[in-house]
Amino acid sequence: MYALPPVFEIPKLRAGDSRTLVIERTNGAGERIAIDIDESLANGGFYDLGRQGVQLKSGAHYAATLASRKLNFRVDGKATSKSSDKASNKPGSASTAPIVSRLRRFPPA
């Protein structure tokens, strides 16, 4: 991944599936982020962590889990939020980095 705030493609969730997206750092400090996915994304969609003010650490390795799906990824050591305005890094703001550099997709179940 080449930007700090990721966007996750949320797959369609089945009844009984966990709706908690968990992102854990697998190298270094034990960073852990848990996000409850609301009903509006139960049929799939995109969740932008940048809009919540969440940025991952450059150079870090992570594992993301949602229901029975798991995704491992690494953030590039030179990754940035690509923001020229400090105000755009506040919660509720989107990153200006291209979506393709931020998108993470879970493998099929």
PDB file of N, CA, C and O in Angstrom, residues 31-97:
ATOM      1  N   GLU A  31      -0.153  -2.445  17.702  1.00  0.00           N
ATOM      2  CA  GLU A  31      -1.242  -1.560  17.296  1.00  0.00           C
ATOM      3  C   GLU A  31      -2.454  -2.386  16.853  1.00  0.00           C
ATOM      4  O   GLU A  31      -2.324  -3.341  16.101  1.00  0.00           O
ATOM      5  N   ARG A  32      -3.654  -2.010  17.323  1.00  0.00           N
ATOM      6  CA  ARG A  32      -4.879  -2.733  16.973  1.00  0.00           C
ATOM      7  C   ARG A  32      -6.010  -1.734  16.816  1.00  0.00           C
ATOM      8  O   ARG A  32      -6.226  -0.890  17.679  1.00  0.00           O
ATOM      9  N   ILE A  33      -6.734  -1.850  15.699  1.00  0.00           N
ATOM     10  CA  ILE A  33      -7.866  -0.978  15.408  1.00  0.00           C
ATOM     11  C   ILE A  33      -9.067  -1.872  15.166  1.00  0.00           C
ATOM     12  O   ILE A  33      -8.988  -2.816  14.385  1.00  0.00           O
ATOM     13  N   ALA A  34     -10.179  -1.606  15.833  1.00  0.00           N
ATOM     14  CA  ALA A  34     -11.416  -2.365  15.624  1.00  0.00           C
ATOM     15  C   ALA A  34     -12.514  -1.385  15.241  1.00  0.00           C
ATOM     16  O   ALA A  34     -12.750  -0.396  15.948  1.00  0.00           O
ATOM     17  N   ILE A  35     -13.177  -1.657  14.122  1.00  0.00           N
ATOM     18  CA  ILE A  35     -14.213  -0.770  13.601  1.00  0.00           C
ATOM     19  C   ILE A  35     -15.467  -1.590  13.345  1.00  0.00           C
ATOM     20  O   ILE A  35     -15.430  -2.592  12.626  1.00  0.00           O
ATOM     21  N   ASP A  36     -16.574  -1.162  13.928  1.00  0.00           N
ATOM     22  CA  ASP A  36     -17.853  -1.826  13.685  1.00  0.00           C
ATOM     23  C   ASP A  36     -18.426  -1.313  12.370  1.00  0.00           C
ATOM     24  O   ASP A  36     -18.616  -0.101  12.198  1.00  0.00           O
ATOM     25  N   ILE A  37     -18.682  -2.230  11.461  1.00  0.00           N
ATOM     26  CA  ILE A  37     -19.261  -1.891  10.161  1.00  0.00           C
ATOM     27  C   ILE A  37     -20.777  -1.821  10.327  1.00  0.00           C
ATOM     28  O   ILE A  37     -21.396  -2.766  10.810  1.00  0.00           O
ATOM     29  N   ASP A  38     -21.374  -0.712   9.919  1.00  0.00           N
ATOM     30  CA  ASP A  38     -22.825  -0.568  10.110  1.00  0.00           C
ATOM     31  C   ASP A  38     -23.618  -1.251   8.997  1.00  0.00           C
ATOM     32  O   ASP A  38     -23.059  -1.725   8.023  1.00  0.00           O
ATOM     33  N   GLU A  39     -24.920  -1.280   9.185  1.00  0.00           N
ATOM     34  CA  GLU A  39     -25.828  -1.970   8.257  1.00  0.00           C
ATOM     35  C   GLU A  39     -25.732  -1.445   6.834  1.00  0.00           C
ATOM     36  O   GLU A  39     -25.985  -2.172   5.891  1.00  0.00           O
ATOM     37  N   SER A  40     -25.375  -0.176   6.663  1.00  0.00           N
ATOM     38  CA  SER A  40     -25.321   0.396   5.310  1.00  0.00           C
ATOM     39  C   SER A  40     -24.277  -0.295   4.426  1.00  0.00           C
ATOM     40  O   SER A  40     -24.367  -0.224   3.207  1.00  0.00           O
ATOM     41  N   LEU A  41     -23.307  -0.982   5.030  1.00  0.00           N
ATOM     42  CA  LEU A  41     -22.277  -1.686   4.258  1.00  0.00           C
ATOM     43  C   LEU A  41     -22.442  -3.205   4.319  1.00  0.00           C
ATOM     44  O   LEU A  41     -21.577  -3.934   3.832  1.00  0.00           O
ATOM     45  N   ALA A  42     -23.537  -3.692   4.885  1.00  0.00           N
ATOM     46  CA  ALA A  42     -23.745  -5.135   5.003  1.00  0.00           C
ATOM     47  C   ALA A  42     -23.836  -5.821   3.642  1.00  0.00           C
ATOM     48  O   ALA A  42     -23.507  -6.995   3.507  1.00  0.00           O
ATOM     49  N   ASN A  43     -24.241  -5.084   2.611  1.00  0.00           N
ATOM     50  CA  ASN A  43     -24.323  -5.646   1.263  1.00  0.00           C
ATOM     51  C   ASN A  43     -23.088  -5.323   0.433  1.00  0.00           C
ATOM     52  O   ASN A  43     -23.068  -5.511  -0.768  1.00  0.00           O
ATOM     53  N   GLY A  44     -22.072  -4.816   1.067  1.00  0.00           N
ATOM     54  CA  GLY A  44     -20.823  -4.494   0.383  1.00  0.00           C
ATOM     55  C   GLY A  44     -20.676  -2.997   0.173  1.00  0.00           C
ATOM     56  O   GLY A  44     -21.641  -2.247   0.274  1.00  0.00           O
ATOM     57  N   GLY A  45     -19.449  -2.579  -0.089  1.00  0.00           N
ATOM     58  CA  GLY A  45     -19.161  -1.170  -0.328  1.00  0.00           C
ATOM     59  C   GLY A  45     -17.725  -0.858   0.048  1.00  0.00           C
ATOM     60  O   GLY A  45     -16.885  -1.766   0.141  1.00  0.00           O
ATOM     61  N   PHE A  46     -17.439   0.396   0.270  1.00  0.00           N
ATOM     62  CA  PHE A  46     -16.087   0.833   0.579  1.00  0.00           C
ATOM     63  C   PHE A  46     -16.078   1.595   1.897  1.00  0.00           C
ATOM     64  O   PHE A  46     -16.962   2.400   2.159  1.00  0.00           O
ATOM     65  N   TYR A  47     -15.057   1.317   2.709  1.00  0.00           N
ATOM     66  CA  TYR A  47     -14.902   1.988   4.001  1.00  0.00           C
ATOM     67  C   TYR A  47     -13.559   2.715   3.993  1.00  0.00           C
ATOM     68  O   TYR A  47     -12.496   2.089   3.915  1.00  0.00           O
ATOM     69  N   ASP A  48     -13.604   4.040   4.079  1.00  0.00           N
ATOM     70  CA  ASP A  48     -12.415   4.887   4.023  1.00  0.00           C
ATOM     71  C   ASP A  48     -11.970   5.239   5.440  1.00  0.00           C
ATOM     72  O   ASP A  48     -12.643   6.008   6.126  1.00  0.00           O
ATOM     73  N   LEU A  49     -10.864   4.665   5.878  1.00  0.00           N
ATOM     74  CA  LEU A  49     -10.361   4.957   7.212  1.00  0.00           C
ATOM     75  C   LEU A  49      -9.892   6.400   7.341  1.00  0.00           C
ATOM     76  O   LEU A  49      -9.872   6.954   8.430  1.00  0.00           O
ATOM     77  N   GLY A  50      -9.521   7.020   6.241  1.00  0.00           N
ATOM     78  CA  GLY A  50      -9.105   8.417   6.267  1.00  0.00           C
ATOM     79  C   GLY A  50     -10.213   9.338   6.734  1.00  0.00           C
ATOM     80  O   GLY A  50      -9.967  10.341   7.393  1.00  0.00           O
ATOM     81  N   ARG A  51     -11.449   9.000   6.441  1.00  0.00           N
ATOM     82  CA  ARG A  51     -12.594   9.810   6.888  1.00  0.00           C
ATOM     83  C   ARG A  51     -12.782   9.717   8.396  1.00  0.00           C
ATOM     84  O   ARG A  51     -13.440  10.555   8.995  1.00  0.00           O
ATOM     85  N   GLN A  52     -12.190   8.697   9.023  1.00  0.00           N
ATOM     86  CA  GLN A  52     -12.265   8.534  10.475  1.00  0.00           C
ATOM     87  C   GLN A  52     -11.001   9.049  11.157  1.00  0.00           C
ATOM     88  O   GLN A  52     -10.844   8.915  12.365  1.00  0.00           O
ATOM     89  N   GLY A  53     -10.066   9.583  10.374  1.00  0.00           N
ATOM     90  CA  GLY A  53      -8.823  10.100  10.935  1.00  0.00           C
ATOM     91  C   GLY A  53      -7.807   9.012  11.254  1.00  0.00           C
ATOM     92  O   GLY A  53      -6.846   9.255  11.976  1.00  0.00           O
ATOM     93  N   VAL A  54      -8.006   7.803  10.716  1.00  0.00           N
ATOM     94  CA  VAL A  54      -7.108   6.678  10.984  1.00  0.00           C
ATOM     95  C   VAL A  54      -6.024   6.627   9.916  1.00  0.00           C
ATOM     96  O   VAL A  54      -6.327   6.603   8.726  1.00  0.00           O
ATOM     97  N   GLN A  55      -4.779   6.647  10.346  1.00  0.00           N
ATOM     98  CA  GLN A  55      -3.655   6.478   9.435  1.00  0.00           C
ATOM     99  C   GLN A  55      -2.763   5.384   9.997  1.00  0.00           C
ATOM    100  O   GLN A  55      -2.513   5.331  11.191  1.00  0.00           O
ATOM    101  N   LEU A  56      -2.301   4.526   9.113  1.00  0.00           N
ATOM    102  CA  LEU A  56      -1.398   3.459   9.520  1.00  0.00           C
ATOM    103  C   LEU A  56       0.033   3.982   9.486  1.00  0.00           C
ATOM    104  O   LEU A  56       0.298   5.094   9.032  1.00  0.00           O
ATOM    105  N   LYS A  57       0.969   3.196   9.969  1.00  0.00           N
ATOM    106  CA  LYS A  57       2.379   3.598  10.045  1.00  0.00           C
ATOM    107  C   LYS A  57       3.118   3.154   8.781  1.00  0.00           C
ATOM    108  O   LYS A  57       2.991   2.008   8.352  1.00  0.00           O
ATOM    109  N   SER A  58       3.894   4.052   8.212  1.00  0.00           N
ATOM    110  CA  SER A  58       4.670   3.687   7.032  1.00  0.00           C
ATOM    111  C   SER A  58       5.705   2.628   7.409  1.00  0.00           C
ATOM    112  O   SER A  58       6.281   2.650   8.491  1.00  0.00           O
ATOM    113  N   GLY A  59       5.870   1.657   6.521  1.00  0.00           N
ATOM    114  CA  GLY A  59       6.814   0.568   6.734  1.00  0.00           C
ATOM    115  C   GLY A  59       6.284  -0.578   7.578  1.00  0.00           C
ATOM    116  O   GLY A  59       6.963  -1.579   7.766  1.00  0.00           O
ATOM    117  N   ALA A  60       5.073  -0.466   8.098  1.00  0.00           N
ATOM    118  CA  ALA A  60       4.513  -1.490   8.982  1.00  0.00           C
ATOM    119  C   ALA A  60       3.779  -2.581   8.195  1.00  0.00           C
ATOM    120  O   ALA A  60       3.306  -2.356   7.093  1.00  0.00           O
ATOM    121  N   HIS A  61       3.667  -3.752   8.812  1.00  0.00           N
ATOM    122  CA  HIS A  61       2.929  -4.888   8.265  1.00  0.00           C
ATOM    123  C   HIS A  61       1.652  -5.042   9.076  1.00  0.00           C
ATOM    124  O   HIS A  61       1.682  -4.919  10.304  1.00  0.00           O
ATOM    125  N   TYR A  62       0.541  -5.329   8.396  1.00  0.00           N
ATOM    126  CA  TYR A  62      -0.757  -5.439   9.057  1.00  0.00           C
ATOM    127  C   TYR A  62      -1.512  -6.677   8.595  1.00  0.00           C
ATOM    128  O   TYR A  62      -1.290  -7.179   7.489  1.00  0.00           O
ATOM    129  N   ALA A  63      -2.432  -7.119   9.427  1.00  0.00           N
ATOM    130  CA  ALA A  63      -3.403  -8.152   9.080  1.00  0.00           C
ATOM    131  C   ALA A  63      -4.770  -7.552   9.356  1.00  0.00           C
ATOM    132  O   ALA A  63      -5.017  -7.027  10.442  1.00  0.00           O
ATOM    133  N   ALA A  64      -5.644  -7.597   8.347  1.00  0.00           N
ATOM    134  CA  ALA A  64      -7.018  -7.121   8.510  1.00  0.00           C
ATOM    135  C   ALA A  64      -7.935  -8.330   8.477  1.00  0.00           C
ATOM    136  O   ALA A  64      -7.760  -9.231   7.656  1.00  0.00           O
ATOM    137  N   THR A  65      -8.917  -8.365   9.379  1.00  0.00           N
ATOM    138  CA  THR A  65      -9.857  -9.469   9.467  1.00  0.00           C
ATOM    139  C   THR A  65     -11.275  -8.914   9.474  1.00  0.00           C
ATOM    140  O   THR A  65     -11.564  -7.943  10.165  1.00  0.00           O
ATOM    141  N   LEU A  66     -12.141  -9.558   8.682  1.00  0.00           N
ATOM    142  CA  LEU A  66     -13.563  -9.231   8.661  1.00  0.00           C
ATOM    143  C   LEU A  66     -14.313 -10.531   8.421  1.00  0.00           C
ATOM    144  O   LEU A  66     -14.101 -11.183   7.393  1.00  0.00           O
ATOM    145  N   ALA A  67     -15.139 -10.911   9.385  1.00  0.00           N
ATOM    146  CA  ALA A  67     -15.858 -12.204   9.337  1.00  0.00           C
ATOM    147  C   ALA A  67     -14.819 -13.306   9.175  1.00  0.00           C
ATOM    148  O   ALA A  67     -13.863 -13.371   9.941  1.00  0.00           O
ATOM    149  N   SER A  68     -14.934 -14.155   8.163  1.00  0.00           N
ATOM    150  CA  SER A  68     -13.992 -15.260   7.976  1.00  0.00           C
ATOM    151  C   SER A  68     -12.854 -14.907   7.022  1.00  0.00           C
ATOM    152  O   SER A  68     -12.017 -15.744   6.697  1.00  0.00           O
ATOM    153  N   ARG A  69     -12.802 -13.651   6.597  1.00  0.00           N
ATOM    154  CA  ARG A  69     -11.785 -13.232   5.625  1.00  0.00           C
ATOM    155  C   ARG A  69     -10.601 -12.570   6.331  1.00  0.00           C
ATOM    156  O   ARG A  69     -10.774 -11.829   7.289  1.00  0.00           O
ATOM    157  N   LYS A  70      -9.409 -12.826   5.797  1.00  0.00           N
ATOM    158  CA  LYS A  70      -8.199 -12.225   6.353  1.00  0.00           C
ATOM    159  C   LYS A  70      -7.342 -11.715   5.201  1.00  0.00           C
ATOM    160  O   LYS A  70      -7.249 -12.349   4.157  1.00  0.00           O
ATOM    161  N   LEU A  71      -6.724 -10.575   5.427  1.00  0.00           N
ATOM    162  CA  LEU A  71      -5.906  -9.929   4.413  1.00  0.00           C
ATOM    163  C   LEU A  71      -4.633  -9.427   5.076  1.00  0.00           C
ATOM    164  O   LEU A  71      -4.686  -8.710   6.077  1.00  0.00           O
ATOM    165  N   ASN A  72      -3.486  -9.818   4.553  1.00  0.00           N
ATOM    166  CA  ASN A  72      -2.203  -9.318   5.032  1.00  0.00           C
ATOM    167  C   ASN A  72      -1.681  -8.302   4.031  1.00  0.00           C
ATOM    168  O   ASN A  72      -1.780  -8.517   2.822  1.00  0.00           O
ATOM    169  N   PHE A  73      -1.124  -7.211   4.549  1.00  0.00           N
ATOM    170  CA  PHE A  73      -0.561  -6.201   3.653  1.00  0.00           C
ATOM    171  C   PHE A  73       0.534  -5.419   4.364  1.00  0.00           C
ATOM    172  O   PHE A  73       0.672  -5.475   5.572  1.00  0.00           O
ATOM    173  N   ARG A  74       1.301  -4.707   3.583  1.00  0.00           N
ATOM    174  CA  ARG A  74       2.401  -3.888   4.089  1.00  0.00           C
ATOM    175  C   ARG A  74       2.217  -2.472   3.580  1.00  0.00           C
ATOM    176  O   ARG A  74       1.836  -2.259   2.432  1.00  0.00           O
ATOM    177  N   VAL A  75       2.508  -1.506   4.424  1.00  0.00           N
ATOM    178  CA  VAL A  75       2.473  -0.099   4.028  1.00  0.00           C
ATOM    179  C   VAL A  75       3.890   0.273   3.595  1.00  0.00           C
ATOM    180  O   VAL A  75       4.851   0.024   4.321  1.00  0.00           O
ATOM    181  N   ASP A  76       4.015   0.847   2.421  1.00  0.00           N
ATOM    182  CA  ASP A  76       5.318   1.239   1.896  1.00  0.00           C
ATOM    183  C   ASP A  76       6.012   2.197   2.864  1.00  0.00           C
ATOM    184  O   ASP A  76       5.365   3.028   3.512  1.00  0.00           O
ATOM    185  N   GLY A  77       7.332   2.062   2.967  1.00  0.00           N
ATOM    186  CA  GLY A  77       8.107   2.903   3.877  1.00  0.00           C
ATOM    187  C   GLY A  77       8.070   4.377   3.549  1.00  0.00           C
ATOM    188  O   GLY A  77       8.315   5.224   4.400  1.00  0.00           O
ATOM    189  N   LYS A  78       7.723   4.717   2.299  1.00  0.00           N
ATOM    190  CA  LYS A  78       7.651   6.123   1.884  1.00  0.00           C
ATOM    191  C   LYS A  78       6.203   6.602   1.750  1.00  0.00           C
ATOM    192  O   LYS A  78       5.952   7.665   1.207  1.00  0.00           O
ATOM    193  N   ALA A  79       5.268   5.828   2.250  1.00  0.00           N
ATOM    194  CA  ALA A  79       3.853   6.184   2.128  1.00  0.00           C
ATOM    195  C   ALA A  79       3.547   7.459   2.898  1.00  0.00           C
ATOM    196  O   ALA A  79       4.071   7.687   3.980  1.00  0.00           O
ATOM    197  N   THR A  80       2.676   8.265   2.325  1.00  0.00           N
ATOM    198  CA  THR A  80       2.213   9.497   2.971  1.00  0.00           C
ATOM    199  C   THR A  80       0.706   9.608   2.767  1.00  0.00           C
ATOM    200  O   THR A  80       0.105   8.822   2.049  1.00  0.00           O
ATOM    201  N   SER A  81       0.117  10.625   3.373  1.00  0.00           N
ATOM    202  CA  SER A  81      -1.303  10.859   3.151  1.00  0.00           C
ATOM    203  C   SER A  81      -1.514  11.686   1.892  1.00  0.00           C
ATOM    204  O   SER A  81      -2.637  11.916   1.483  1.00  0.00           O
ATOM    205  N   LYS A  82      -0.433  12.165   1.296  1.00  0.00           N
ATOM    206  CA  LYS A  82      -0.462  12.991   0.082  1.00  0.00           C
ATOM    207  C   LYS A  82      -1.288  14.249   0.266  1.00  0.00           C
ATOM    208  O   LYS A  82      -1.916  14.734  -0.641  1.00  0.00           O
ATOM    209  N   SER A  83      -1.273  14.763   1.457  1.00  0.00           N
ATOM    210  CA  SER A  83      -2.064  15.951   1.748  1.00  0.00           C
ATOM    211  C   SER A  83      -1.162  17.173   1.822  1.00  0.00           C
ATOM    212  O   SER A  83      -0.178  17.179   2.545  1.00  0.00           O
ATOM    213  N   SER A  84      -1.502  18.194   1.071  1.00  0.00           N
ATOM    214  CA  SER A  84      -0.722  19.422   1.137  1.00  0.00           C
ATOM    215  C   SER A  84      -1.287  20.386   2.185  1.00  0.00           C
ATOM    216  O   SER A  84      -0.659  21.353   2.549  1.00  0.00           O
ATOM    217  N   ASP A  85      -2.496  20.088   2.681  1.00  0.00           N
ATOM    218  CA  ASP A  85      -3.162  20.930   3.664  1.00  0.00           C
ATOM    219  C   ASP A  85      -3.347  20.147   4.956  1.00  0.00           C
ATOM    220  O   ASP A  85      -4.020  19.142   4.974  1.00  0.00           O
ATOM    221  N   LYS A  86      -2.781  20.609   6.052  1.00  0.00           N
ATOM    222  CA  LYS A  86      -2.878  19.881   7.317  1.00  0.00           C
ATOM    223  C   LYS A  86      -4.325  19.693   7.761  1.00  0.00           C
ATOM    224  O   LYS A  86      -4.651  18.721   8.404  1.00  0.00           O
ATOM    225  N   ALA A  87      -5.202  20.586   7.397  1.00  0.00           N
ATOM    226  CA  ALA A  87      -6.609  20.472   7.793  1.00  0.00           C
ATOM    227  C   ALA A  87      -7.263  19.248   7.174  1.00  0.00           C
ATOM    228  O   ALA A  87      -8.206  18.702   7.706  1.00  0.00           O
ATOM    229  N   SER A  88      -6.772  18.811   6.020  1.00  0.00           N
ATOM    230  CA  SER A  88      -7.402  17.665   5.362  1.00  0.00           C
ATOM    231  C   SER A  88      -7.074  16.353   6.048  1.00  0.00           C
ATOM    232  O   SER A  88      -7.630  15.327   5.695  1.00  0.00           O
ATOM    233  N   ASN A  89      -6.178  16.354   7.026  1.00  0.00           N
ATOM    234  CA  ASN A  89      -5.862  15.146   7.787  1.00  0.00           C
ATOM    235  C   ASN A  89      -6.760  14.994   9.016  1.00  0.00           C
ATOM    236  O   ASN A  89      -6.609  14.057   9.770  1.00  0.00           O
ATOM    237  N   LYS A  90      -7.678  15.902   9.208  1.00  0.00           N
ATOM    238  CA  LYS A  90      -8.585  15.826  10.346  1.00  0.00           C
ATOM    239  C   LYS A  90      -9.661  14.781  10.083  1.00  0.00           C
ATOM    240  O   LYS A  90      -9.987  14.505   8.937  1.00  0.00           O
ATOM    241  N   PRO A  91     -10.229  14.182  11.136  1.00  0.00           N
ATOM    242  CA  PRO A  91     -11.315  13.229  10.944  1.00  0.00           C
ATOM    243  C   PRO A  91     -12.429  13.844  10.115  1.00  0.00           C
ATOM    244  O   PRO A  91     -12.758  15.005  10.252  1.00  0.00           O
ATOM    245  N   GLY A  92     -12.977  13.031   9.214  1.00  0.00           N
ATOM    246  CA  GLY A  92     -14.042  13.496   8.340  1.00  0.00           C
ATOM    247  C   GLY A  92     -13.531  13.960   6.993  1.00  0.00           C
ATOM    248  O   GLY A  92     -14.301  14.229   6.089  1.00  0.00           O
ATOM    249  N   SER A  93     -12.209  14.063   6.829  1.00  0.00           N
ATOM    250  CA  SER A  93     -11.635  14.481   5.559  1.00  0.00           C
ATOM    251  C   SER A  93     -11.103  13.275   4.810  1.00  0.00           C
ATOM    252  O   SER A  93     -10.595  12.338   5.405  1.00  0.00           O
ATOM    253  N   ALA A  94     -11.208  13.325   3.515  1.00  0.00           N
ATOM    254  CA  ALA A  94     -10.686  12.246   2.688  1.00  0.00           C
ATOM    255  C   ALA A  94      -9.230  12.545   2.344  1.00  0.00           C
ATOM    256  O   ALA A  94      -8.817  13.694   2.260  1.00  0.00           O
ATOM    257  N   SER A  95      -8.462  11.510   2.127  1.00  0.00           N
ATOM    258  CA  SER A  95      -7.090  11.673   1.686  1.00  0.00           C
ATOM    259  C   SER A  95      -7.103  12.086   0.228  1.00  0.00           C
ATOM    260  O   SER A  95      -7.996  11.729  -0.525  1.00  0.00           O
ATOM    261  N   THR A  96      -6.084  12.843  -0.180  1.00  0.00           N
ATOM    262  CA  THR A  96      -5.980  13.221  -1.577  1.00  0.00           C
ATOM    263  C   THR A  96      -5.168  12.201  -2.367  1.00  0.00           C
ATOM    264  O   THR A  96      -4.994  12.354  -3.559  1.00  0.00           O
ATOM    265  N   ALA A  97      -4.697  11.153  -1.715  1.00  0.00           N
ATOM    266  CA  ALA A  97      -3.945  10.104  -2.410  1.00  0.00           C
ATOM    267  C   ALA A  97      -4.896   9.326  -3.319  1.00  0.00           C
ATOM    268  O   ALA A  97      -6.060   9.118  -2.973  1.00  0.00           O
TER     269      ALA A  97
END
